[in-house]
């Protein structure tokens, strides 16, 4: 039995979406147990699952506009912090929250703790590609600044994850750069290119360009947190803008366009689903001593369910243990 | 009469697309004269315009895979270099090329020359927004690395351009960052935020996020060349991927989807046109002593025509003179 701690109070649709996701997951997986942290009365309104769910009542919670480090210092009884604390105390093996990303990162760092040998955990997420599959990208913004050494570690972390969780053999690891040639980029990229070229534990395929990301040119894409954040938000923003423009084109296009859209409905929905991030699970704060996973703030029940499923796979395949092993080897001595 | 030098041999569809674009521009604008650099016989195959066009024959040209600085040193007679040289010698007021971007940047820097007081020219382009308008973004990759001082200059350059060429009064200048709060970002962004907040010549509206770019939250978006390049390529790549996925959804959707797509044809084309960059003109290497403008390598005649139109507007509104004036003022003394 695997025990997962879940912050019931984080995100735009909490606790409803969170608890409904838990209902689905408990019905589907008989080998997990869930500890829900938050307002007991409100949680009970939505809780259907009768077994393997415990509610740990608390009235405190971290808001989306709370300053992260202040919040985790002052709100010791917040649902998110109690979840992280449960992991630290060995009462749960992983923690999930759809709340304040900065606070979850801080809780991950200061409560759950880094893996020895990892300097700075990264935010990593599965992004969908046009062939209906996906790739892992990191760092998506856990850090505003990164060194070449950090990116070197991210390449290894991402590769371990893609192999253990997505089942990709020898995942192709690419470095996001402003050109594909080996000599491209700023000094940071050039240094990382050199480090990854000499890294025997991964299958480094060289530089890749942002234009090719959604064509699945790599299984793991490594970049610094500032660029990763900008690229992720650009993908989301461009996708949203195009669908908004499509909707407007249909509305302005008169009866003919509306009839056309009606006939194309299934195809358009299929395409939207393909671009939908929710089935890909949450963003993993990788490099911590246990899975700490962030659901999107706007998550509905489905997306919470998929995140629980993803965490279950991470636990089953012992991805954290594998990373701990790798970084406690000769690597640890280089520090 | 304004004289514009054009590299007839650059880009994927040269010289056909270039010369056809020139034909259109000469027919449309009676106040411009064009000097075409390249293979005379090949140019003549497509040239219809009978007046105000001079061909300067040369057999040398810079290829897309030439190393930029080497190319401009060794290929002194290349069509692109002769065009830049014409600007330096006062025989033309601006130069356009659809060829090797790095070589055009090098030719701009070493042949045309920087404006006094500008440290590093930037690549700036108009990007389309979902309301059918556009915004200017810089640097899109002229530099792999930028200092806060560079970005400060880009904010002023972009603001002058948006006002003079796009006719925007007090253009809203935004800094691309990983959050909208004033305290966000890496040390570079924080320093730029401070500089722009104290810059009285521009209308600085603060930080903006990549997710909002296509919603026209700013008229000018300032970023470093590495991030700008990644964001631009992500917009292009995401757009292309979505249209590819839409096409596939229609093909796989059977007769119903195909009939729907047929009815929606006009709306879909309208949307594609809205996302089309060609009518927005070329990318300007801003900060040089004359307009040096890069057409997209895959430019067709239309896009060449719009770039000529854009350069004509730049010359008419004396955007370079205005920048020279601004940077020769008190600013020059700070250096």
XYZ file of C-alpha atoms in Angstrom:
670
model
C 0.000 0.000 0.000
C 1.286 3.439 -1.004
C 0.246 6.493 1.017
C -0.081 9.836 -0.781
C -0.643 13.149 1.041
C -2.909 15.603 -0.798
C -3.542 19.288 -0.077
C -7.326 19.460 -0.427
C -7.437 23.256 -0.272
C -5.103 24.356 -3.129
C -6.146 25.563 -6.582
C -9.107 27.400 -8.109
C -11.633 24.591 -7.676
C -10.655 23.290 -4.231
C -11.761 21.317 -2.417
C -14.383 20.049 -4.929
C -12.041 19.178 -7.851
C -9.413 17.730 -5.523
C -11.817 15.468 -3.626
C -13.561 14.300 -6.819
C -10.159 13.394 -8.279
C -9.442 11.421 -5.118
C -12.787 9.592 -5.435
C -11.818 8.497 -8.954
C -8.330 7.408 -7.947
C -9.487 5.391 -4.931
C -12.062 3.598 -7.107
C -9.430 2.831 -9.750
C -6.367 1.867 -7.720
C -6.708 -0.595 -4.850
C -3.072 -0.217 -3.788
C -3.129 3.412 -2.683
C -4.173 5.185 0.482
C -4.795 8.944 0.578
C -4.431 11.473 3.379
C -6.436 14.599 2.641
C -5.388 17.816 4.423
C -7.935 20.607 4.823
C -11.362 21.630 6.049
C -13.048 18.391 7.102
C -16.641 19.568 6.679
C -16.016 20.921 3.182
C -14.068 17.836 2.137
C -16.891 15.574 3.336
C -19.366 17.374 1.055
C -17.640 15.796 -1.956
C -16.001 12.665 -0.566
C -17.586 9.476 -1.897
C -14.676 7.081 -1.342
C -15.365 5.110 1.854
C -12.043 3.361 2.324
C -8.347 4.170 2.249
C -8.993 7.900 2.714
C -8.181 9.797 5.915
C -9.029 13.444 6.463
C -6.612 15.488 8.555
C -8.533 18.579 9.551
C -6.946 22.028 9.444
C -8.384 25.482 8.978
C -5.208 27.176 7.806
C -4.296 27.341 4.122
C -1.795 29.063 1.856
C -3.305 31.487 -0.647
C -2.142 31.955 -4.215
C -0.879 35.466 -3.449
C 0.999 34.579 -0.238
C 4.737 35.216 -0.334
C 6.083 31.629 -0.470
C 8.858 31.617 2.119
C 6.875 33.778 4.569
C 3.886 31.506 4.094
C 5.688 28.299 4.941
C 7.317 29.944 7.977
C 4.147 31.424 9.406
C 1.418 29.032 8.355
C 2.750 25.865 9.946
C -0.739 24.354 10.062
C -1.569 25.084 6.409
C -2.950 22.079 4.493
C -0.011 22.121 2.051
C 2.598 22.247 4.815
C 0.946 19.453 6.821
C 1.046 17.319 3.663
C 4.762 17.999 3.177
C 5.372 17.381 6.891
C 3.631 13.991 6.623
C 6.203 13.022 3.965
C 9.046 14.183 6.161
C 7.656 12.207 9.122
C 7.292 9.058 7.040
C 3.482 9.082 7.215
C 3.180 9.506 3.455
C 5.472 8.779 0.516
C 4.551 11.706 -1.703
C 2.642 15.002 -1.628
C 0.378 16.649 -4.221
C -0.959 20.225 -4.240
C -2.719 22.480 -6.761
C -1.890 25.536 -4.638
C 0.786 28.277 -4.691
C 3.723 26.911 -6.765
C 6.360 28.976 -4.971
C 5.128 27.813 -1.580
C 5.113 24.177 -2.709
C 8.668 24.571 -3.971
C 9.676 26.123 -0.624
C 7.889 23.334 1.273
C 9.622 20.785 -0.932
C 13.030 22.314 -0.263
C 12.702 23.113 3.441
C 10.313 20.411 4.659
C 10.793 17.393 2.354
C 14.415 18.223 1.502
C 16.771 17.805 -1.450
C 18.407 14.588 -2.507
C 22.039 14.630 -1.413
C 24.189 15.700 -4.360
C 21.443 17.697 -6.109
C 22.033 21.440 -5.891
C 18.713 22.895 -7.005
C 15.524 20.937 -7.683
C 13.778 21.718 -10.974
C 10.149 21.955 -12.046
C 9.530 19.338 -14.727
C 6.411 18.664 -16.743
C 5.209 16.399 -19.562
C 4.279 18.462 -22.610
C 2.105 16.984 -25.370
C 3.395 16.634 -28.921
C 1.374 16.584 -32.135
C 1.722 12.808 -32.471
C -0.300 12.427 -29.259
C 2.706 11.499 -27.150
C 4.790 13.762 -24.935
C 8.217 14.818 -23.740
C 9.586 16.008 -20.398
C 10.925 19.533 -20.048
C 12.872 21.053 -17.143
C 13.490 23.531 -15.495
C 10.145 25.242 -16.079
C 10.763 27.947 -13.507
C 11.695 26.559 -10.096
C 14.788 28.743 -10.489
C 15.173 32.188 -12.039
C 18.866 31.496 -12.604
C 20.794 28.304 -13.247
C 24.422 27.297 -13.640
C 25.771 24.766 -16.150
C 26.198 22.346 -13.267
C 22.461 22.561 -12.479
C 21.533 21.873 -16.106
C 23.915 18.925 -16.152
C 22.025 17.472 -13.179
C 18.642 18.198 -14.824
C 19.663 16.168 -17.855
C 20.315 13.155 -15.626
C 17.170 13.689 -13.521
C 14.968 14.035 -16.611
C 16.489 11.003 -18.244
C 15.910 8.827 -15.160
C 12.318 10.017 -14.924
C 11.510 9.454 -18.617
C 12.918 5.938 -18.431
C 11.324 4.958 -15.103
C 7.926 6.648 -15.440
C 7.294 6.994 -19.197
C 9.038 3.716 -20.031
C 11.286 5.249 -22.696
C 14.478 3.253 -23.254
C 17.578 5.464 -23.463
C 15.599 8.689 -23.574
C 16.915 11.233 -26.084
C 18.056 14.259 -24.070
C 18.257 17.605 -25.916
C 19.549 21.020 -24.829
C 17.252 23.898 -25.797
C 19.410 26.380 -27.698
C 19.229 29.129 -30.324
C 20.510 26.815 -33.059
C 21.317 23.140 -33.510
C 25.060 23.449 -34.175
C 27.388 22.480 -31.315
C 28.919 25.958 -31.196
C 25.603 27.795 -30.658
C 24.399 29.721 -27.654
C 25.568 31.863 -24.793
C 28.468 30.785 -22.515
C 26.023 28.846 -20.279
C 24.739 26.729 -23.204
C 28.270 26.088 -24.495
C 29.383 24.872 -21.077
C 26.325 22.635 -20.688
C 26.852 21.215 -24.183
C 30.380 20.215 -23.197
C 29.255 18.650 -19.898
C 26.428 16.670 -21.510
C 28.632 15.486 -24.380
C 30.886 13.848 -21.786
C 28.073 12.410 -19.662
C 27.978 8.662 -20.179
C 24.777 7.897 -18.237
C 22.508 9.728 -20.710
C 21.757 9.658 -24.426
C 22.557 13.292 -25.282
C 21.424 14.185 -28.811
C 22.732 17.768 -28.863
C 21.041 21.143 -29.241
C 17.413 21.475 -30.230
C 15.432 24.555 -31.230
C 12.159 25.753 -29.722
C 10.485 25.590 -33.148
C 10.773 21.776 -33.083
C 9.621 21.113 -29.512
C 6.105 19.890 -30.321
C 7.455 17.578 -33.029
C 8.931 15.403 -30.276
C 12.556 15.827 -31.343
C 13.646 14.761 -27.861
C 12.215 12.805 -24.905
C 13.778 15.171 -22.363
C 14.475 18.865 -22.991
C 16.841 20.668 -20.648
C 16.912 24.433 -20.152
C 17.318 27.054 -17.441
C 14.305 28.064 -15.347
C 13.901 31.505 -16.882
C 13.860 30.279 -20.488
C 11.806 27.188 -19.616
C 9.166 29.324 -17.952
C 9.004 31.685 -20.948
C 8.777 28.811 -23.452
C 6.090 26.930 -21.498
C 3.969 30.062 -21.150
C 4.461 30.844 -24.840
C 3.203 27.384 -25.841
C 0.153 27.774 -23.581
C -0.510 31.359 -24.684
C -0.134 30.626 -28.393
C -2.423 27.591 -28.155
C -5.089 29.553 -26.269
C -4.842 32.476 -28.688
C -5.255 30.266 -31.740
C -8.324 28.537 -30.286
C -9.764 31.938 -29.344
C -9.160 33.145 -32.911
C -10.763 29.967 -34.300
C -13.835 30.515 -32.148
C -14.093 34.108 -33.311
C -13.622 33.074 -36.961
C -16.534 30.643 -36.569
C -18.751 33.238 -34.886
C -17.965 35.877 -37.515
C -18.199 33.415 -40.407
C -21.993 33.197 -40.496
C -24.164 30.150 -40.932
C -21.775 28.359 -43.277
C -18.884 28.496 -40.822
C -21.170 27.456 -37.965
C -22.468 24.472 -39.904
C -18.901 23.554 -40.802
C -17.811 23.801 -37.186
C -20.718 21.570 -36.172
C -19.648 18.876 -38.633
C -16.032 19.219 -37.536
C -16.925 19.161 -33.850
C -15.401 15.766 -33.062
C -12.178 16.545 -34.892
C -11.831 19.903 -33.164
C -12.491 18.385 -29.753
C -10.003 15.630 -30.534
C -7.413 18.220 -31.352
C -8.189 20.211 -28.223
C -7.849 17.042 -26.157
C -4.508 16.348 -27.771
C -3.307 19.787 -26.675
C -4.800 19.246 -23.237
C -2.206 19.032 -20.525
C -4.441 17.487 -17.862
C -3.950 13.820 -18.782
C -0.190 14.331 -18.655
C -0.368 14.748 -14.867
C 1.210 17.466 -12.755
C 4.572 19.194 -12.685
C 7.150 17.324 -10.638
C 9.604 19.101 -8.333
C 12.386 16.760 -9.224
C 15.505 16.391 -7.094
C 13.613 16.143 -3.790
C 13.643 13.171 -1.422
C 10.072 12.221 -2.338
C 7.649 12.991 -5.179
C 6.312 16.542 -4.664
C 3.901 17.238 -7.499
C 2.090 20.401 -8.510
C -1.334 20.135 -10.159
C -2.261 23.098 -12.361
C -4.100 25.768 -10.335
C -7.145 25.473 -12.610
C -7.203 21.671 -12.321
C -10.528 19.873 -12.512
C -11.127 16.400 -11.058
C -9.687 14.621 -14.118
C -6.389 16.369 -13.860
C -6.167 15.586 -10.120
C -6.906 11.943 -10.886
C -4.143 11.793 -13.524
C -1.688 13.415 -11.132
C -2.432 10.763 -8.490
C -1.942 8.111 -11.169
C 1.387 9.670 -12.137
C 2.581 9.768 -8.503
C 1.551 6.138 -8.081
C 3.724 5.241 -11.102
C 6.622 7.253 -9.695
C 6.355 5.336 -6.418
C 5.945 1.950 -8.106
C 8.986 2.485 -10.293
C 11.001 3.946 -7.432
C 12.241 6.858 -9.465
C 13.399 8.787 -6.381
C 15.339 5.794 -5.055
C 17.033 5.382 -8.429
C 18.058 9.051 -8.458
C 19.314 8.808 -4.856
C 21.425 5.796 -5.846
C 22.848 7.530 -8.893
C 23.800 10.692 -7.034
C 25.240 8.864 -4.038
C 27.706 7.072 -6.321
C 30.955 8.540 -7.633
C 29.011 11.710 -8.469
C 28.636 12.564 -4.781
C 32.394 12.561 -4.341
C 32.864 15.233 -6.997
C 31.141 17.891 -4.986
C 13.003 59.914 -54.175
C 14.203 57.219 -51.731
C 16.761 54.660 -52.883
C 16.633 51.157 -51.376
C 19.342 48.516 -51.961
C 18.044 44.947 -52.224
C 19.980 41.674 -52.198
C 18.298 39.797 -55.052
C 20.039 36.503 -54.263
C 19.107 35.839 -50.610
C 16.427 33.446 -49.348
C 14.847 30.200 -50.482
C 12.991 31.640 -53.480
C 15.591 34.057 -54.805
C 15.766 35.769 -57.157
C 12.145 35.090 -58.271
C 10.317 36.095 -55.065
C 12.600 39.092 -54.510
C 12.210 40.492 -58.026
C 8.431 39.931 -58.052
C 8.186 41.785 -54.751
C 10.173 44.637 -56.324
C 7.802 44.675 -59.320
C 4.850 45.133 -56.958
C 6.554 47.849 -54.922
C 7.677 49.868 -57.956
C 4.118 49.738 -59.345
C 2.662 50.842 -56.018
C 5.078 53.536 -54.838
C 6.198 56.267 -57.221
C 8.652 57.784 -54.742
C 11.110 54.909 -54.454
C 14.040 53.730 -56.516
C 15.517 50.250 -56.149
C 19.033 48.947 -56.702
C 19.016 45.172 -57.151
C 22.251 43.297 -56.435
C 22.802 39.902 -58.008
C 22.921 37.865 -61.198
C 21.696 40.207 -63.942
C 20.461 37.533 -66.354
C 18.485 35.720 -63.649
C 17.042 38.954 -62.295
C 15.920 40.003 -65.786
C 13.904 36.783 -66.145
C 11.451 38.124 -63.548
C 11.840 41.891 -63.737
C 8.762 43.620 -65.144
C 9.291 47.097 -63.659
C 10.749 49.324 -66.368
C 11.657 52.386 -64.364
C 13.394 53.278 -61.114
C 15.152 49.885 -60.948
C 18.890 49.442 -61.497
C 20.590 46.049 -61.563
C 24.120 45.863 -60.186
C 25.516 42.603 -61.486
C 27.570 40.298 -59.289
C 28.142 36.572 -59.363
C 29.170 36.174 -55.735
C 26.611 35.468 -53.021
C 26.499 34.466 -49.369
C 24.927 31.080 -48.680
C 22.694 30.240 -45.754
C 25.331 27.955 -44.248
C 28.283 30.355 -44.625
C 29.941 31.381 -41.374
C 28.788 35.024 -41.095
C 31.981 36.892 -40.189
C 34.120 34.791 -42.566
C 31.590 35.359 -45.328
C 31.595 39.127 -45.082
C 35.395 39.198 -44.947
C 35.979 36.917 -47.901
C 32.996 37.558 -50.167
C 33.436 41.280 -50.689
C 31.506 41.116 -53.977
C 28.536 39.191 -52.576
C 25.140 40.691 -53.433
C 24.317 41.289 -49.745
C 27.634 43.024 -49.054
C 27.397 45.239 -52.128
C 23.947 46.318 -50.933
C 25.298 47.199 -47.489
C 28.269 48.959 -49.086
C 25.895 51.075 -51.199
C 24.319 52.327 -47.964
C 27.727 53.134 -46.511
C 28.717 55.001 -49.691
C 25.520 57.034 -49.682
C 24.179 55.417 -52.863
C 21.201 53.936 -51.032
C 19.397 54.801 -47.809
C 18.511 51.287 -46.656
C 19.275 47.635 -47.432
C 17.011 44.573 -47.508
C 18.021 40.900 -47.680
C 16.274 37.537 -47.237
C 19.656 35.802 -46.909
C 21.846 34.578 -44.026
C 20.716 36.481 -40.900
C 24.079 36.285 -39.164
C 25.865 37.641 -42.251
C 23.350 40.488 -42.583
C 23.893 41.343 -38.921
C 27.673 41.303 -39.477
C 27.307 43.432 -42.628
C 25.079 45.822 -40.697
C 27.604 46.131 -37.891
C 30.840 46.257 -39.882
C 29.718 47.886 -43.147
C 26.718 50.098 -42.303
C 27.800 50.743 -38.714
C 26.162 51.342 -35.340
C 24.523 54.552 -34.230
C 26.850 56.373 -31.841
C 25.761 55.614 -28.278
C 24.133 52.239 -29.118
C 26.157 49.313 -27.812
C 24.610 46.332 -29.572
C 21.950 46.470 -32.312
C 18.949 44.197 -31.819
C 16.762 42.153 -34.137
C 13.211 43.455 -33.889
C 10.070 42.176 -35.542
C 6.336 42.878 -35.604
C 4.406 39.917 -34.252
C 0.672 39.539 -34.947
C -1.869 39.510 -32.129
C -5.282 37.834 -32.105
C -7.073 41.172 -32.589
C -5.428 41.431 -36.024
C -2.934 44.084 -34.914
C 0.654 43.599 -33.815
C 3.430 44.483 -31.383
C 7.189 44.895 -31.712
C 9.526 42.522 -29.927
C 13.305 42.800 -29.494
C 15.957 41.357 -29.229
C 14.932 38.263 -31.213
C 18.438 36.852 -31.388
C 20.964 39.338 -32.752
C 22.803 38.671 -29.483
C 23.180 35.455 -27.492
C 23.862 37.522 -24.355
C 22.695 40.946 -23.260
C 23.361 43.280 -20.348
C 20.744 45.409 -18.571
C 22.204 48.433 -20.349
C 21.476 46.826 -23.744
C 17.872 46.096 -22.773
C 17.482 49.666 -21.554
C 18.521 50.861 -25.006
C 16.195 48.355 -26.714
C 13.235 49.772 -24.804
C 13.999 53.244 -26.200
C 14.714 51.949 -29.724
C 11.504 49.901 -29.818
C 9.440 52.773 -28.472
C 10.779 55.203 -31.110
C 10.080 52.674 -33.852
C 6.529 51.864 -32.710
C 5.699 55.556 -32.542
C 7.346 56.576 -35.831
C 6.484 53.549 -37.987
C 3.345 52.034 -36.453
C 1.921 55.402 -35.425
C 1.310 54.358 -31.807
C 1.223 57.325 -29.424
C 3.222 56.697 -26.236
C 3.769 53.018 -26.990
C 3.353 50.749 -23.972
C 6.750 49.132 -23.329
C 6.780 45.865 -21.366
C 9.645 43.756 -20.035
C 9.228 40.019 -20.676
C 9.603 38.334 -17.308
C 8.595 35.201 -15.384
C 5.839 37.046 -13.506
C 4.217 40.471 -13.527
C 5.260 41.651 -10.042
C 8.075 44.229 -9.893
C 10.276 41.893 -7.841
C 10.206 39.021 -10.353
C 13.031 37.603 -12.424
C 16.738 36.980 -12.446
C 19.239 39.754 -11.541
C 19.262 40.930 -15.191
C 15.480 41.466 -15.233
C 15.515 43.214 -11.847
C 18.197 45.621 -13.027
C 16.349 46.325 -16.289
C 13.097 46.895 -14.384
C 14.847 49.542 -12.279
C 16.410 51.247 -15.318
C 13.132 51.324 -17.257
C 11.154 52.567 -14.259
C 13.431 55.620 -14.190
C 13.446 56.200 -17.956
C 11.338 59.289 -18.682
C 11.341 59.040 -22.500
C 9.241 55.844 -22.610
C 5.897 54.617 -21.305
C 7.092 51.612 -19.283
C 4.173 49.448 -18.131
C 6.206 46.902 -16.143
C 6.696 43.166 -16.479
C 4.628 41.046 -18.829
C 4.388 37.275 -19.150
C 4.868 35.209 -22.295
C 1.357 33.758 -21.907
C -0.143 37.193 -22.658
C 2.019 38.170 -25.636
C -0.533 37.502 -28.381
C -3.219 39.384 -26.445
C -1.346 42.630 -27.237
C -0.642 43.543 -23.615
C 2.160 45.836 -24.813
C 3.157 47.645 -28.012
C 6.854 46.935 -27.482
C 8.225 43.880 -25.664
C 11.835 43.948 -24.518
C 13.903 40.841 -23.784
C 17.396 39.454 -24.209
C 18.371 37.815 -27.503
C 18.454 34.264 -26.159
C 14.974 34.385 -24.610
C 13.555 36.400 -27.526
C 14.810 33.826 -29.995
C 13.335 30.952 -27.963
C 9.959 32.688 -27.556
C 9.690 33.652 -31.243
C 10.516 30.117 -32.359
C 8.045 28.701 -29.820
C 5.233 30.894 -31.202
C 6.069 29.799 -34.755
C 6.468 26.147 -33.818
C 3.272 25.984 -31.757
C 1.265 27.676 -34.510
C 2.616 25.298 -37.150
C 2.022 22.259 -34.943
C -1.586 23.207 -34.238
C -2.351 23.722 -37.930
C -0.668 20.402 -38.717
C -2.791 18.718 -36.034
C -5.933 20.393 -37.411
C -5.142 19.131 -40.896
C -4.618 15.618 -39.548
C -7.844 15.803 -37.519
C -9.716 16.696 -40.719
C -8.074 13.901 -42.728
C -8.746 11.318 -40.013
C -12.257 12.622 -39.350
C -13.895 11.094 -42.413
C -16.424 12.647 -44.733
C -18.188 14.628 -42.022
C -15.030 16.422 -40.945
C -14.032 17.057 -44.559
C -17.430 18.556 -45.372
C -17.163 20.681 -42.232
C -13.699 21.867 -43.173
C -14.976 22.778 -46.635
C -17.733 24.928 -45.162
C -15.310 26.506 -42.711
C -12.687 27.126 -45.392
C -12.954 30.924 -45.439
C -12.855 31.180 -41.659
C -9.831 28.880 -41.445
C -7.976 30.796 -44.156
C -8.847 34.070 -42.425
C -7.369 32.736 -39.229
C -4.261 31.496 -41.000
C -3.841 34.923 -42.597
C -4.153 36.558 -39.212
C -1.291 34.392 -37.943
C 0.679 35.124 -41.106
C 3.777 37.151 -40.446
C 4.416 38.229 -44.050
C 2.265 41.370 -44.072
C 4.064 42.582 -40.958
C 7.246 43.119 -43.000
C 10.763 42.017 -42.152
C 12.881 41.978 -39.018
C 14.735 45.240 -38.459
C 18.327 45.328 -37.231
C 17.684 48.344 -35.084
C 20.469 50.544 -33.752
C 22.306 50.822 -37.087
C 22.938 54.019 -39.047
C 20.378 53.053 -41.705
C 17.479 50.609 -41.996
C 18.922 47.101 -42.465
C 15.987 44.728 -42.771
C 15.837 40.944 -42.933
C 13.040 39.274 -44.918
C 12.191 35.752 -43.751
C 14.278 33.183 -45.669
C 11.129 31.540 -47.010
C 9.672 34.876 -48.165
C 7.440 34.953 -51.219
C 6.870 38.060 -53.328
C 4.184 39.442 -51.011
C 6.428 39.401 -48.026
C 9.214 41.142 -49.982
C 6.706 43.776 -51.089
C 5.581 44.405 -47.497
C 9.186 44.696 -46.367
C 9.881 47.346 -49.012
C 6.738 49.170 -47.872
C 7.936 49.001 -44.263
C 11.398 50.364 -45.172
C 9.743 53.175 -47.124
C 7.754 54.096 -44.002
C 10.911 53.968 -41.885
C 12.631 56.370 -44.290
C 9.625 58.678 -44.598
C 9.267 58.953 -40.834
C 13.001 59.304 -40.332
C 13.109 56.782 -37.537
C 16.900 56.408 -37.712
C 17.428 60.197 -37.567
C 15.173 60.399 -34.540
C 17.142 57.663 -32.772
C 20.442 59.341 -33.681
C 19.162 62.591 -32.191
C 17.994 60.906 -29.013
C 21.259 59.067 -28.429
C 23.461 62.061 -29.244
C 21.759 64.052 -26.464
C 22.575 63.844 -22.759
C 22.515 60.042 -23.094
C 25.785 60.096 -25.076
C 27.535 61.822 -22.215
C 26.704 59.044 -19.787
C 28.832 56.539 -21.591
